[in-house]
PDB file of C-alpha atoms in Angstrom:
ATOM      1  CA  MET V   1      17.204   5.645   5.269  1.00  0.00           C
ATOM      2  CA  LYS V   2      18.009   6.259   1.934  1.00  0.00           C
ATOM      3  CA  PRO V   3      14.146   6.355   0.217  1.00  0.00           C
ATOM      4  CA  LEU V   4      13.276   2.850  -0.995  1.00  0.00           C
ATOM      5  CA  ARG V   5      12.084   1.701  -4.591  1.00  0.00           C
ATOM      6  CA  VAL V   6       8.482  -0.393  -4.909  1.00  0.00           C
ATOM      7  CA  GLY V   7       6.168  -2.423  -6.431  1.00  0.00           C
ATOM      8  CA  VAL V   8       3.114  -2.353  -6.066  1.00  0.00           C
ATOM      9  CA  ILE V   9       0.437  -5.278  -7.430  1.00  0.00           C
ATOM     10  CA  GLY V  10      -3.195  -5.096  -7.384  1.00  0.00           C
ATOM     11  CA  CYS V  11      -3.800  -1.637  -7.398  1.00  0.00           C
ATOM     12  CA  GLY V  12      -7.448  -1.722  -5.591  1.00  0.00           C
ATOM     13  CA  ARG V  13      -8.472  -0.447  -1.809  1.00  0.00           C
ATOM     14  CA  MET V  14      -5.325  -1.672  -0.519  1.00  0.00           C
ATOM     15  CA  GLY V  15      -2.710  -1.516  -3.037  1.00  0.00           C
ATOM     16  CA  ARG V  16      -3.962   2.472  -3.303  1.00  0.00           C
ATOM     17  CA  GLU V  17      -3.782   2.872   0.584  1.00  0.00           C
ATOM     18  CA  ARG V  18       0.465   1.281   0.474  1.00  0.00           C
ATOM     19  CA  ALA V  19       1.409   3.863  -2.757  1.00  0.00           C
ATOM     20  CA  LEU V  20      -0.300   6.514  -1.073  1.00  0.00           C
ATOM     21  CA  ALA V  21       1.609   5.065   2.089  1.00  0.00           C
ATOM     22  CA  VAL V  22       4.971   4.820   0.171  1.00  0.00           C
ATOM     23  CA  ILE V  23       4.788   8.461  -1.283  1.00  0.00           C
ATOM     24  CA  ALA V  24       3.653  10.002   1.963  1.00  0.00           C
ATOM     25  CA  LEU V  25       7.202   8.270   3.538  1.00  0.00           C
ATOM     26  CA  GLY V  26       9.619   9.781   1.030  1.00  0.00           C
ATOM     27  CA  HIS V  27       9.862   6.231  -1.033  1.00  0.00           C
ATOM     28  CA  GLN V  28       9.099   5.713  -4.372  1.00  0.00           C
ATOM     29  CA  VAL V  29       7.218   4.355  -5.778  1.00  0.00           C
ATOM     30  CA  ALA V  30       8.782   2.234  -9.313  1.00  0.00           C
ATOM     31  CA  TRP V  31       5.644   0.595 -10.564  1.00  0.00           C
ATOM     32  CA  LEU V  32       1.710  -0.352 -10.712  1.00  0.00           C
ATOM     33  CA  HIS V  33       0.839  -3.733 -11.630  1.00  0.00           C
ATOM     34  CA  ASP V  34      -2.664  -5.705 -11.790  1.00  0.00           C
ATOM     35  CA  ALA V  35      -4.608  -7.512 -13.859  1.00  0.00           C
ATOM     36  CA  ASN V  36      -6.959  -4.801 -14.378  1.00  0.00           C
ATOM     37  CA  LEU V  37      -4.884  -2.345 -16.332  1.00  0.00           C
ATOM     38  CA  ALA V  38      -7.171   0.358 -16.222  1.00  0.00           C
ATOM     39  CA  PHE V  39      -7.128  -0.275 -11.992  1.00  0.00           C
ATOM     40  CA  ALA V  40      -3.213   0.658 -12.396  1.00  0.00           C
ATOM     41  CA  LEU V  41      -3.550   3.855 -14.238  1.00  0.00           C
ATOM     42  CA  GLU V  42      -6.031   5.757 -12.212  1.00  0.00           C
ATOM     43  CA  LEU V  43      -3.672   4.714  -9.572  1.00  0.00           C
ATOM     44  CA  ALA V  44      -1.015   6.319 -11.019  1.00  0.00           C
ATOM     45  CA  ALA V  45      -2.519   9.377 -11.889  1.00  0.00           C
ATOM     46  CA  ALA V  46      -2.081   9.993  -8.437  1.00  0.00           C
ATOM     47  CA  VAL V  47       1.149   8.531  -7.545  1.00  0.00           C
ATOM     48  CA  PRO V  48       4.026  11.309  -9.202  1.00  0.00           C
ATOM     49  CA  GLY V  49       7.124   9.245 -10.721  1.00  0.00           C
ATOM     50  CA  ALA V  50       5.090   5.708 -10.848  1.00  0.00           C
ATOM     51  CA  ARG V  51       5.551   3.851 -14.686  1.00  0.00           C
ATOM     52  CA  VAL V  52       2.226   0.861 -14.775  1.00  0.00           C
ATOM     53  CA  ALA V  53       3.898  -2.604 -15.782  1.00  0.00           C
ATOM     54  CA  ALA V  54       0.773  -3.925 -18.173  1.00  0.00           C
ATOM     55  CA  ARG V  55       3.400  -7.495 -17.903  1.00  0.00           C
ATOM     56  CA  LEU V  56       5.670  -7.806 -15.080  1.00  0.00           C
ATOM     57  CA  HIS V  57       9.117  -9.932 -16.427  1.00  0.00           C
ATOM     58  CA  ASP V  58      12.315 -10.346 -14.204  1.00  0.00           C
ATOM     59  CA  ASP V  59      13.401  -7.371 -15.082  1.00  0.00           C
ATOM     60  CA  ASP V  60      11.280  -5.606 -13.163  1.00  0.00           C
ATOM     61  CA  TRP V  61      12.641  -7.017  -9.481  1.00  0.00           C
ATOM     62  CA  GLN V  62      16.072  -6.372 -10.064  1.00  0.00           C
ATOM     63  CA  THR V  63      15.303  -2.764  -9.739  1.00  0.00           C
ATOM     64  CA  LEU V  64      13.620  -2.805  -6.639  1.00  0.00           C
ATOM     65  CA  ASP V  65      13.564  -2.726  -2.590  1.00  0.00           C
ATOM     66  CA  ALA V  66      10.638  -4.196  -2.199  1.00  0.00           C
ATOM     67  CA  VAL V  67       7.531  -5.180  -3.076  1.00  0.00           C
ATOM     68  CA  PHE V  68       3.636  -4.905  -1.711  1.00  0.00           C
ATOM     69  CA  LEU V  69       1.404  -7.590  -3.022  1.00  0.00           C
ATOM     70  CA  CYS V  70      -2.529  -6.490  -2.994  1.00  0.00           C
ATOM     71  CA  THR V  71      -4.448  -8.673  -4.383  1.00  0.00           C
ATOM     72  CA  PRO V  72      -7.424 -10.522  -3.688  1.00  0.00           C
ATOM     73  CA  PRO V  73      -5.859 -13.937  -1.638  1.00  0.00           C
ATOM     74  CA  ALA V  74      -6.678 -16.431  -4.945  1.00  0.00           C
ATOM     75  CA  PHE V  75      -3.753 -14.960  -6.546  1.00  0.00           C
ATOM     76  CA  ARG V  76      -1.052 -14.720  -3.083  1.00  0.00           C
ATOM     77  CA  THR V  77       0.591 -17.504  -3.237  1.00  0.00           C
ATOM     78  CA  GLU V  78       1.953 -17.487  -7.630  1.00  0.00           C
ATOM     79  CA  PHE V  79       3.600 -14.691  -6.599  1.00  0.00           C
ATOM     80  CA  LEU V  80       4.662 -14.787  -3.648  1.00  0.00           C
ATOM     81  CA  HIS V  81       6.975 -18.027  -4.940  1.00  0.00           C
ATOM     82  CA  THR V  82       8.193 -15.017  -7.131  1.00  0.00           C
ATOM     83  CA  PHE V  83       9.351 -13.085  -4.490  1.00  0.00           C
ATOM     84  CA  LEU V  84      11.098 -15.874  -3.228  1.00  0.00           C
ATOM     85  CA  ARG V  85      12.920 -16.311  -6.527  1.00  0.00           C
ATOM     86  CA  ALA V  86      13.401 -13.301  -7.186  1.00  0.00           C
ATOM     87  CA  ARG V  87      14.630 -12.782  -3.727  1.00  0.00           C
ATOM     88  CA  VAL V  88      13.021  -9.253  -2.975  1.00  0.00           C
ATOM     89  CA  PRO V  89      11.467  -8.230   0.450  1.00  0.00           C
ATOM     90  CA  PHE V  90       8.300  -8.275   0.388  1.00  0.00           C
ATOM     91  CA  PHE V  91       4.851  -7.376   2.199  1.00  0.00           C
ATOM     92  CA  VAL V  92       1.384  -8.951   1.557  1.00  0.00           C
ATOM     93  CA  GLU V  93      -1.722  -8.155   2.521  1.00  0.00           C
ATOM     94  CA  LYS V  94      -3.362 -10.667   4.619  1.00  0.00           C
ATOM     95  CA  PRO V  95      -4.960 -13.079   4.356  1.00  0.00           C
ATOM     96  CA  ILE V  96      -2.308 -15.183   3.073  1.00  0.00           C
ATOM     97  CA  GLY V  97      -4.604 -17.120   0.086  1.00  0.00           C
ATOM     98  CA  VAL V  98      -8.422 -19.191   0.285  1.00  0.00           C
ATOM     99  CA  THR V  99      -6.473 -20.987   2.776  1.00  0.00           C
ATOM    100  CA  ALA V 100      -2.793 -22.567   4.080  1.00  0.00           C
ATOM    101  CA  GLU V 101      -3.212 -24.678   1.313  1.00  0.00           C
ATOM    102  CA  GLY V 102       0.967 -24.089   0.004  1.00  0.00           C
ATOM    103  CA  GLY V 103       1.480 -22.333   2.802  1.00  0.00           C
ATOM    104  CA  GLY V 104       4.050 -24.615   4.505  1.00  0.00           C
ATOM    105  CA  PRO V 105       7.026 -24.864   1.459  1.00  0.00           C
ATOM    106  CA  ILE V 106       6.635 -21.197   1.376  1.00  0.00           C
ATOM    107  CA  ALA V 107       6.851 -21.060   4.825  1.00  0.00           C
ATOM    108  CA  ARG V 108      10.104 -24.014   5.217  1.00  0.00           C
ATOM    109  CA  GLU V 109      11.626 -21.480   1.887  1.00  0.00           C
ATOM    110  CA  LEU V 110      11.912 -18.785   4.308  1.00  0.00           C
ATOM    111  CA  ALA V 111      13.196 -20.927   7.200  1.00  0.00           C
ATOM    112  CA  ARG V 112      15.416 -22.293   5.099  1.00  0.00           C
ATOM    113  CA  ARG V 113      16.564 -18.665   3.576  1.00  0.00           C
ATOM    114  CA  PRO V 114      15.428 -15.491   5.996  1.00  0.00           C
ATOM    115  CA  LEU V 115      14.411 -13.132   3.220  1.00  0.00           C
ATOM    116  CA  ILE V 116      12.347  -9.748   4.862  1.00  0.00           C
ATOM    117  CA  HIS V 117       9.257  -9.933   4.588  1.00  0.00           C
ATOM    118  CA  ALA V 118       5.797  -9.195   6.602  1.00  0.00           C
ATOM    119  CA  VAL V 119       1.545  -9.831   6.324  1.00  0.00           C
ATOM    120  CA  GLY V 120      -0.549  -6.693   6.776  1.00  0.00           C
ATOM    121  CA  TYR V 121      -2.239  -8.140  10.437  1.00  0.00           C
ATOM    122  CA  MET V 122      -1.728  -4.323  10.871  1.00  0.00           C
ATOM    123  CA  ASN V 123      -3.415  -4.531  14.424  1.00  0.00           C
ATOM    124  CA  ARG V 124      -0.976  -5.840  15.502  1.00  0.00           C
ATOM    125  CA  CYS V 125       1.440  -2.146  15.125  1.00  0.00           C
ATOM    126  CA  ARG V 126      -1.811  -0.488  17.189  1.00  0.00           C
ATOM    127  CA  ALA V 127      -0.326   1.325  20.422  1.00  0.00           C
ATOM    128  CA  SER V 128      -2.543   0.073  22.106  1.00  0.00           C
ATOM    129  CA  VAL V 129      -3.128  -3.734  21.177  1.00  0.00           C
ATOM    130  CA  GLN V 130       0.915  -3.469  22.357  1.00  0.00           C
ATOM    131  CA  GLN V 131      -0.169  -2.043  25.229  1.00  0.00           C
ATOM    132  CA  ALA V 132      -2.826  -4.501  25.933  1.00  0.00           C
ATOM    133  CA  ARG V 133      -0.524  -7.581  25.243  1.00  0.00           C
ATOM    134  CA  ALA V 134       1.903  -5.999  27.377  1.00  0.00           C
ATOM    135  CA  LEU V 135      -0.312  -5.798  30.288  1.00  0.00           C
ATOM    136  CA  LEU V 136      -2.006  -9.397  29.675  1.00  0.00           C
ATOM    137  CA  ALA V 137       1.628 -10.900  30.097  1.00  0.00           C
ATOM    138  CA  GLY V 138       1.453  -9.934  33.979  1.00  0.00           C
ATOM    139  CA  LEU V 139      -1.794 -10.994  34.747  1.00  0.00           C
ATOM    140  CA  HIS V 140      -4.076 -14.434  34.888  1.00  0.00           C
ATOM    141  CA  VAL V 141      -5.777 -14.518  32.342  1.00  0.00           C
ATOM    142  CA  LEU V 142      -8.970 -16.757  32.159  1.00  0.00           C
ATOM    143  CA  GLY V 143     -10.386 -16.180  28.596  1.00  0.00           C
ATOM    144  CA  VAL V 144     -11.795 -13.755  26.486  1.00  0.00           C
ATOM    145  CA  ALA V 145     -15.180 -12.364  24.315  1.00  0.00           C
ATOM    146  CA  CYS V 146     -14.876 -10.723  20.846  1.00  0.00           C
ATOM    147  CA  HIS V 147     -17.195  -9.818  17.816  1.00  0.00           C
ATOM    148  CA  TRP V 148     -16.748  -7.850  14.145  1.00  0.00           C
ATOM    149  CA  ALA V 149     -20.161  -6.849  12.748  1.00  0.00           C
ATOM    150  CA  GLY V 150     -19.167  -4.881   9.629  1.00  0.00           C
ATOM    151  CA  ARG V 151     -20.822  -5.562   5.868  1.00  0.00           C
ATOM    152  CA  ILE V 152     -20.250  -6.997   2.955  1.00  0.00           C
ATOM    153  CA  TYR V 153     -17.060  -5.527   1.402  1.00  0.00           C
ATOM    154  CA  ASP V 154     -18.263  -4.183  -2.327  1.00  0.00           C
ATOM    155  CA  VAL V 155     -15.871  -5.546  -4.159  1.00  0.00           C
ATOM    156  CA  PRO V 156     -17.069  -8.450  -7.223  1.00  0.00           C
ATOM    157  CA  TRP V 157     -14.725 -10.903  -5.590  1.00  0.00           C
ATOM    158  CA  TRP V 158     -15.139 -10.844  -1.775  1.00  0.00           C
ATOM    159  CA  LEU V 159     -18.198 -14.101  -1.903  1.00  0.00           C
ATOM    160  CA  ASP V 160     -16.914 -15.818  -4.450  1.00  0.00           C
ATOM    161  CA  ALA V 161     -15.263 -18.220  -2.063  1.00  0.00           C
ATOM    162  CA  ALA V 162     -12.640 -19.201  -4.380  1.00  0.00           C
ATOM    163  CA  LEU V 163     -11.375 -16.362  -4.928  1.00  0.00           C
ATOM    164  CA  SER V 164     -11.418 -14.413  -1.512  1.00  0.00           C
ATOM    165  CA  GLY V 165     -11.643 -17.992   1.067  1.00  0.00           C
ATOM    166  CA  GLY V 166     -14.801 -15.929   2.195  1.00  0.00           C
ATOM    167  CA  PRO V 167     -15.957 -13.735   4.801  1.00  0.00           C
ATOM    168  CA  VAL V 168     -14.246 -15.716   7.903  1.00  0.00           C
ATOM    169  CA  ASN V 169     -11.117 -15.629   6.019  1.00  0.00           C
ATOM    170  CA  GLU V 170     -11.385 -11.914   5.002  1.00  0.00           C
ATOM    171  CA  GLN V 171     -12.433  -9.858   8.086  1.00  0.00           C
ATOM    172  CA  ALA V 172     -13.157 -11.848  11.159  1.00  0.00           C
ATOM    173  CA  THR V 173      -9.053 -13.869  10.944  1.00  0.00           C
ATOM    174  CA  HIS V 174      -8.388  -9.880  11.906  1.00  0.00           C
ATOM    175  CA  VAL V 175      -9.776 -10.578  15.290  1.00  0.00           C
ATOM    176  CA  ILE V 176      -7.878 -14.004  15.209  1.00  0.00           C
ATOM    177  CA  ASP V 177      -5.553 -13.037  15.053  1.00  0.00           C
ATOM    178  CA  VAL V 178      -5.261 -10.279  17.267  1.00  0.00           C
ATOM    179  CA  CYS V 179      -5.984 -13.276  19.913  1.00  0.00           C
ATOM    180  CA  ARG V 180      -3.362 -15.031  19.171  1.00  0.00           C
ATOM    181  CA  PHE V 181      -1.262 -12.193  19.574  1.00  0.00           C
ATOM    182  CA  LEU V 182      -2.773 -11.684  22.904  1.00  0.00           C
ATOM    183  CA  LEU V 183      -3.100 -15.020  24.800  1.00  0.00           C
ATOM    184  CA  GLY V 184      -1.036 -16.865  22.271  1.00  0.00           C
ATOM    185  CA  ASP V 185      -1.800 -19.790  19.411  1.00  0.00           C
ATOM    186  CA  ILE V 186      -5.514 -21.426  19.425  1.00  0.00           C
ATOM    187  CA  ASP V 187      -5.413 -25.055  18.850  1.00  0.00           C
ATOM    188  CA  LEU V 188      -9.497 -26.112  19.377  1.00  0.00           C
ATOM    189  CA  VAL V 189     -12.335 -24.243  17.514  1.00  0.00           C
ATOM    190  CA  GLN V 190     -15.940 -25.222  16.858  1.00  0.00           C
ATOM    191  CA  ALA V 191     -18.155 -22.593  15.813  1.00  0.00           C
ATOM    192  CA  ILE V 192     -21.924 -22.747  14.550  1.00  0.00           C
ATOM    193  CA  PRO V 193     -23.300 -20.562  11.281  1.00  0.00           C
ATOM    194  CA  ALA V 194     -26.989 -18.490  11.286  1.00  0.00           C
ATOM    195  CA  ASN V 195     -29.328 -19.840   8.865  1.00  0.00           C
ATOM    196  CA  ALA V 196     -27.617 -18.691   5.776  1.00  0.00           C
ATOM    197  CA  ARG V 197     -31.296 -19.292   3.283  1.00  0.00           C
ATOM    198  CA  ARG V 198     -31.610 -15.115   3.556  1.00  0.00           C
ATOM    199  CA  SER V 199     -27.831 -14.543   3.614  1.00  0.00           C
ATOM    200  CA  ALA V 200     -24.300 -15.025   1.710  1.00  0.00           C
ATOM    201  CA  PRO V 201     -22.901 -18.581   2.851  1.00  0.00           C
ATOM    202  CA  GLU V 202     -20.624 -17.310   6.055  1.00  0.00           C
ATOM    203  CA  ALA V 203     -22.335 -14.502   7.311  1.00  0.00           C
ATOM    204  CA  THR V 204     -22.414 -14.736  10.875  1.00  0.00           C
ATOM    205  CA  ALA V 205     -21.623 -16.987  12.932  1.00  0.00           C
ATOM    206  CA  ALA V 206     -20.605 -17.960  16.643  1.00  0.00           C
ATOM    207  CA  ILE V 207     -17.037 -19.580  17.762  1.00  0.00           C
ATOM    208  CA  ALA V 208     -15.523 -21.054  20.176  1.00  0.00           C
ATOM    209  CA  LEU V 209     -11.880 -20.383  21.249  1.00  0.00           C
ATOM    210  CA  ARG V 210      -9.783 -22.640  23.124  1.00  0.00           C
ATOM    211  CA  PHE V 211      -5.955 -21.914  23.744  1.00  0.00           C
ATOM    212  CA  ALA V 212      -3.309 -24.309  23.843  1.00  0.00           C
ATOM    213  CA  ALA V 213      -2.238 -22.459  27.334  1.00  0.00           C
ATOM    214  CA  GLY V 214      -6.037 -23.246  28.492  1.00  0.00           C
ATOM    215  CA  GLN V 215      -7.920 -20.726  28.290  1.00  0.00           C
ATOM    216  CA  ALA V 216     -10.837 -20.682  26.313  1.00  0.00           C
ATOM    217  CA  GLY V 217     -12.475 -17.736  23.947  1.00  0.00           C
ATOM    218  CA  THR V 218     -15.286 -16.721  21.676  1.00  0.00           C
ATOM    219  CA  LEU V 219     -16.328 -14.848  18.962  1.00  0.00           C
ATOM    220  CA  LEU V 220     -19.342 -13.933  16.998  1.00  0.00           C
ATOM    221  CA  TYR V 221     -19.194 -12.993  13.813  1.00  0.00           C
ATOM    222  CA  THR V 222     -20.844 -11.498  10.789  1.00  0.00           C
ATOM    223  CA  CYS V 223     -21.080  -9.052   7.322  1.00  0.00           C
ATOM    224  CA  GLY V 224     -24.630  -8.455   7.708  1.00  0.00           C
ATOM    225  CA  MET V 225     -24.554  -4.812   8.413  1.00  0.00           C
ATOM    226  CA  ARG V 226     -26.623  -2.476   6.532  1.00  0.00           C
ATOM    227  CA  GLU V 227     -24.560   0.246   7.921  1.00  0.00           C
ATOM    228  CA  LYS V 228     -20.973   0.990   6.879  1.00  0.00           C
ATOM    229  CA  GLN V 229     -19.082   1.591  10.422  1.00  0.00           C
ATOM    230  CA  LYS V 230     -17.757  -1.498  12.631  1.00  0.00           C
ATOM    231  CA  GLN V 231     -18.517  -2.795  15.805  1.00  0.00           C
ATOM    232  CA  ILE V 232     -15.983  -4.738  16.543  1.00  0.00           C
ATOM    233  CA  GLY V 233     -14.856  -5.557  20.040  1.00  0.00           C
ATOM    234  CA  VAL V 234     -12.156  -8.067  21.958  1.00  0.00           C
ATOM    235  CA  ARG V 235     -13.006  -8.051  26.266  1.00  0.00           C
ATOM    236  CA  VAL V 236      -9.628  -9.747  27.712  1.00  0.00           C
ATOM    237  CA  LEU V 237     -11.005 -11.124  31.024  1.00  0.00           C
ATOM    238  CA  THR V 238      -8.218 -11.180  33.870  1.00  0.00           C
ATOM    239  CA  ALA V 239      -8.900 -12.569  37.302  1.00  0.00           C
ATOM    240  CA  ASP V 240      -7.935  -8.922  38.598  1.00  0.00           C
ATOM    241  CA  GLY V 241     -10.158  -7.539  35.747  1.00  0.00           C
ATOM    242  CA  SER V 242     -11.237  -6.773  32.258  1.00  0.00           C
ATOM    243  CA  VAL V 243      -8.249  -5.051  28.680  1.00  0.00           C
ATOM    244  CA  ASP V 244     -11.225  -4.058  27.000  1.00  0.00           C
ATOM    245  CA  LEU V 245     -10.321  -3.103  22.890  1.00  0.00           C
ATOM    246  CA  SER V 246     -12.810  -1.927  21.044  1.00  0.00           C
ATOM    247  CA  GLY V 247     -13.895  -0.143  17.375  1.00  0.00           C
ATOM    248  CA  TRP V 248     -11.947  -0.058  14.576  1.00  0.00           C
ATOM    249  CA  GLU V 249      -8.336   1.332  16.200  1.00  0.00           C
ATOM    250  CA  PHE V 250      -8.981  -1.596  18.990  1.00  0.00           C
ATOM    251  CA  ALA V 251      -8.705   1.489  20.614  1.00  0.00           C
ATOM    252  CA  ILE V 252      -8.186   0.039  25.435  1.00  0.00           C
ATOM    253  CA  ALA V 253     -10.001   0.791  28.127  1.00  0.00           C
ATOM    254  CA  SER V 254      -9.218  -0.435  31.296  1.00  0.00           C
ATOM    255  CA  THR V 255      -8.815  -0.296  35.586  1.00  0.00           C
ATOM    256  CA  LEU V 256      -5.986  -2.246  35.306  1.00  0.00           C
ATOM    257  CA  LEU V 257      -3.845   0.529  33.489  1.00  0.00           C
ATOM    258  CA  LYS V 258      -1.082   2.621  35.275  1.00  0.00           C
ATOM    259  CA  ALA V 259      -0.856   4.342  32.427  1.00  0.00           C
ATOM    260  CA  PRO V 260      -2.477   6.519  30.173  1.00  0.00           C
ATOM    261  CA  PRO V 261      -4.132   4.285  27.626  1.00  0.00           C
ATOM    262  CA  ALA V 262      -1.985   4.187  24.048  1.00  0.00           C
ATOM    263  CA  GLY V 263      -3.355   5.605  21.022  1.00  0.00           C
ATOM    264  CA  ASP V 264      -2.164   6.052  17.254  1.00  0.00           C
ATOM    265  CA  GLY V 265      -2.856   9.902  16.865  1.00  0.00           C
ATOM    266  CA  ALA V 266      -3.027  11.080  13.598  1.00  0.00           C
ATOM    267  CA  THR V 267      -1.273   8.440  12.040  1.00  0.00           C
ATOM    268  CA  PRO V 268      -3.189   6.308   9.726  1.00  0.00           C
ATOM    269  CA  ILE V 269      -2.600   3.011  10.888  1.00  0.00           C
ATOM    270  CA  PHE V 270      -1.880   1.827   7.471  1.00  0.00           C
ATOM    271  CA  THR V 271       0.929   4.625   7.327  1.00  0.00           C
ATOM    272  CA  ILE V 272       2.355   2.910  10.391  1.00  0.00           C
ATOM    273  CA  GLU V 273       2.150  -0.583   9.291  1.00  0.00           C
ATOM    274  CA  THR V 274       3.826   0.600   6.079  1.00  0.00           C
ATOM    275  CA  ASP V 275       6.611   2.065   7.616  1.00  0.00           C
ATOM    276  CA  ARG V 276       7.363  -0.437   9.998  1.00  0.00           C
ATOM    277  CA  PHE V 277       8.022  -2.663   7.159  1.00  0.00           C
ATOM    278  CA  LEU V 278       9.859  -0.148   5.228  1.00  0.00           C
ATOM    279  CA  ARG V 279      11.923   0.503   7.925  1.00  0.00           C
ATOM    280  CA  ALA V 280      12.538  -3.365   8.925  1.00  0.00           C
ATOM    281  CA  VAL V 281      13.513  -3.686   5.027  1.00  0.00           C
ATOM    282  CA  GLY V 282      16.651  -0.691   4.758  1.00  0.00           C
ATOM    283  CA  ASP V 283      17.861  -2.114   8.252  1.00  0.00           C
ATOM    284  CA  ASN V 284      17.746  -5.207   6.970  1.00  0.00           C
ATOM    285  CA  ALA V 285      16.150  -6.312  10.028  1.00  0.00           C
ATOM    286  CA  HIS V 286      14.494  -9.208   9.635  1.00  0.00           C
ATOM    287  CA  GLY V 287      12.974  -9.361  13.562  1.00  0.00           C
ATOM    288  CA  ALA V 288      11.607  -5.306  13.552  1.00  0.00           C
ATOM    289  CA  VAL V 289       8.238  -6.757  11.728  1.00  0.00           C
ATOM    290  CA  ALA V 290       4.756  -7.357  13.552  1.00  0.00           C
ATOM    291  CA  CYS V 291       3.663 -10.483  11.463  1.00  0.00           C
ATOM    292  CA  ASP V 292       5.580 -12.507   9.111  1.00  0.00           C
ATOM    293  CA  TYR V 293       4.645 -15.659   7.322  1.00  0.00           C
ATOM    294  CA  ALA V 294       5.176 -18.347   9.638  1.00  0.00           C
ATOM    295  CA  ASP V 295       3.376 -16.614  12.110  1.00  0.00           C
ATOM    296  CA  ALA V 296       0.649 -15.418   9.732  1.00  0.00           C
ATOM    297  CA  LEU V 297       0.470 -19.451   8.628  1.00  0.00           C
ATOM    298  CA  ARG V 298      -0.899 -20.333  11.969  1.00  0.00           C
ATOM    299  CA  THR V 299      -3.737 -17.814  12.219  1.00  0.00           C
ATOM    300  CA  GLN V 300      -4.639 -18.722   8.875  1.00  0.00           C
ATOM    301  CA  LEU V 301      -5.042 -22.497  10.252  1.00  0.00           C
ATOM    302  CA  VAL V 302      -6.934 -21.443  13.010  1.00  0.00           C
ATOM    303  CA  VAL V 303      -9.571 -19.523   9.925  1.00  0.00           C
ATOM    304  CA  ASP V 304      -9.787 -23.113   8.490  1.00  0.00           C
ATOM    305  CA  ALA V 305     -10.853 -24.390  11.440  1.00  0.00           C
ATOM    306  CA  VAL V 306     -12.769 -22.627  11.888  1.00  0.00           C
ATOM    307  CA  ARG V 307     -14.214 -22.466   8.197  1.00  0.00           C
ATOM    308  CA  GLN V 308     -14.142 -26.699   8.499  1.00  0.00           C
ATOM    309  CA  SER V 309     -15.738 -26.652  11.432  1.00  0.00           C
ATOM    310  CA  MET V 310     -19.196 -24.736  10.123  1.00  0.00           C
ATOM    311  CA  ALA V 311     -19.044 -26.880   6.591  1.00  0.00           C
ATOM    312  CA  SER V 312     -19.210 -30.249   9.102  1.00  0.00           C
ATOM    313  CA  GLY V 313     -20.653 -28.827  12.883  1.00  0.00           C
ATOM    314  CA  ARG V 314     -17.478 -30.459  14.517  1.00  0.00           C
ATOM    315  CA  PRO V 315     -15.066 -29.405  16.510  1.00  0.00           C
ATOM    316  CA  ALA V 316     -11.735 -28.908  14.288  1.00  0.00           C
ATOM    317  CA  HIS V 317      -8.421 -28.968  15.682  1.00  0.00           C
ATOM    318  CA  ILE V 318      -5.324 -26.575  14.265  1.00  0.00           C
ATOM    319  CA  GLY V 319      -2.536 -28.614  12.935  1.00  0.00           C
ATOM    320  CA  ASP V 320       1.425 -27.304  12.760  1.00  0.00           C
ATOM    321  CA  PRO V 321       1.745 -25.035  10.170  1.00  0.00           C
ATOM    322  CA  LEU V 322       4.899 -26.604   8.854  1.00  0.00           C
ATOM    323  CA  ARG V 323       3.959 -29.961   7.655  1.00  0.00           C
ATOM    324  CA  ASP V 324       2.101 -30.407   4.658  1.00  0.00           C
ATOM    325  CA  VAL V 325      -0.754 -28.099   5.729  1.00  0.00           C
ATOM    326  CA  SER V 326      -2.903 -29.873   3.235  1.00  0.00           C
ATOM    327  CA  ASP V 327      -4.311 -32.148   6.171  1.00  0.00           C
ATOM    328  CA  ALA V 328      -2.777 -29.661   9.495  1.00  0.00           C
ATOM    329  CA  THR V 329      -6.853 -29.032   9.900  1.00  0.00           C
ATOM    330  CA  HIS V 330      -7.440 -32.826  10.670  1.00  0.00           C
ATOM    331  CA  ALA V 331      -5.102 -33.315  12.833  1.00  0.00           C
TER     332      ALA V 331
END
């Protein structure tokens, strides 16, 4: 595959991850853009050949093979419409937005005029998660029990729900997406928040999940830990035994495995995911990405329903992502 030219919008932590992965994979970062010019200038010093685009113009899209969108969630939808008009393949970090609002028209436009794109639910790219999915396909699944315990992400916008969608939207979405990837769609949730008087809003919650295929699940989420190391676990219970995924690497363990546990080796997961997207672009292979926008929109609707349930104290149904999502969670 010939080297590709890419742009990066948003030069914080994930913009840096993507830009450095692009370079490591032998491609070129053509330009960097951030609303905070200092962030773009700092990243440019680490990315040979990349220019800083203080403002974006129509001509900036014409020279690209792909673009990575790494802004805070609140700013993603507007850029996505720009990519659709310019017909430039795009990779957008998860979650797709603060909520699913506005996502339906984007999904419908991508269905009407396909464009190679991907959404950054990177755990779908892990060999262990793929091995678990293949193993579960032949088993009678009873349910799933999950937890995600981490700390507050130390950037100013993260606890501002208007910019990030809140901690559940930023972090719990990872586990919800893995559950969907392993067990299929979720059609009902109920969430119970912990007492918020001593913590950030949505900092801790117990979440019940019902899958469309009939299974039940639970997720305990918190961002209240002090230590950096996350505690992550997904245990899928089947009629024949359990399949466990644990830690940041989602390492697999199960007595049901007939082959050695799969892992990603020394290659960082963001590099693996970036490579998968760029190969899809280079090969013009629409189906080669791990997660497309329509699939990510389904995960977003589940997250929105969880947040709705936390606020109302009542169960929340998940709607159809291709309908007007402004009222989909009230179906």
